[in-house]
Amino acid sequence: MVYIKFVVRIHMYSIQRQQIDKKYKCILRGYKYMRGLSMRKISLITRIFLCLILGISIGLICGNNDIDFPVRILATFSGLFGNFLSFVIPLIIIGFIVPGIACLGGKSGKGLIITTVIAYISTIGAGFAAYLIGSNILPRFINGSVLLGEGGKEIQPYFSIEIPVIMSVMSALVLAFILGIGLSKIKNSAMLKMVGEFNSIVLMIVTKVLIPLVPIYIGCVFAKLSYSGEIFNTLKSFGLVYVILFSLQLAYILLQYCIAGAVKSENPFKLIKNMIPSYMTAVGTQSSAATIPVTLACVKKNNVSEEVLDFVVPLGATIHLAGDTITLVLTSMAVMYMNGQVPTFGMIMPFILMLGVTMIAAPGVPGGGVMAALGLLESMLGFGTLEKPLMIALHAAQDSFGTATNVTGDGAIAILVDYIINRKNNKSKSKDTIVA
């Protein structure tokens, strides 16, 4: 009898143990699923969109119910992060521009010079086209003082911490150009290695600190805008800007290939058709560097010599950012009009010229272009803690199409470089034949 009870207890214990094991396995599977879910990468634009919706919702709810402490908490964070961002901007300029210019200047060859000149002209042309379109269209649809006008509710942070910058943005730009050009002339420079390590530190700050926190920063700013009651006018103006922006990017691609087609004596629409896979890949990857293999295959279909496309396409992915330039110029003008300012040619053109150089050093990460341009926006256009996060949000929302415009334009540049180099080679060969 005792034996039977003992066997029954053992059997019951084994059944309970199996049930516990099943529950444990279910919990473990759930934990692994949630962990895998949290580890999945969410794109920057998705994070910005979620934080933007959350910020607008908090601002509207608090504004309608006269509750200010949640918005004041968000305003405190945005103020602290904005001060930190202002401190980091000179470091970003030095960390990106110095090695970019030094490494670019260390290379040699006519192909480098020709590609760099054409890429810079294309970038400047894109900015100038954006200014012409923006100055003629934006004032008709955007009213002044859309951003936190005098009639909106003011919100103050609980506290603020001032972080003095180590140098002004313009001083950082001048120092970066001096060091970059100087180091390009020195062979086996130990300082260049140190600058490269500093670039890695700054890039780590951008990718590990700034970009992850930027969506929260933008959400805080939009919470203040919605609390003040100005959010719907702002979003309406943004929608118009995107319509103009996407149209201008497509028109600029067509212009580039009309020029390339005229030089190559081929149908520009056929050349563009061959580049569609590269465009679509860039839309998906948001990275010019990640699209290089597809871009190489597409450019090869346009009958560009391999020695030219193997050099021009990777270089163009680094130095040719016409799409980003169109975005930054057009959106910065829109933000200025929203603030009641009038962007003049004398104000915007120096910004475009400097932007063409700064874009060479932009990091190849989502949002890297606008991060590299924040210093210029602050020093040359006077953008502050309200305008800079708006620029980041505007840029991030179209980053895929801006990147696609960049890489598609690389194909047109490759055609022009191939024509110039092969024409010189053909002339030299013909001269040698005549002499012989």
mmCIF file of N, CA and C in Angstrom, residues 107 130 175:
data_model
loop_
_atom_site.group_PDB
_atom_site.id
_atom_site.type_symbol
_atom_site.label_atom_id
_atom_site.label_comp_id
_atom_site.label_asym_id
_atom_site.label_seq_id
_atom_site.Cartn_x
_atom_site.Cartn_y
_atom_site.Cartn_z
ATOM 1 N N LYS A 107 45.016 60.933 -53.303
ATOM 2 C CA LYS A 107 44.929 60.178 -54.546
ATOM 3 C C LYS A 107 45.412 61.037 -55.710
ATOM 4 N N ALA A 130 17.331 74.193 -56.859
ATOM 5 C CA ALA A 130 16.415 74.179 -55.717
ATOM 6 C C ALA A 130 16.108 75.595 -55.249
ATOM 7 N N LEU A 175 39.517 75.410 -39.826
ATOM 8 C CA LEU A 175 40.532 74.501 -39.290
ATOM 9 C C LEU A 175 40.506 73.165 -40.017
#
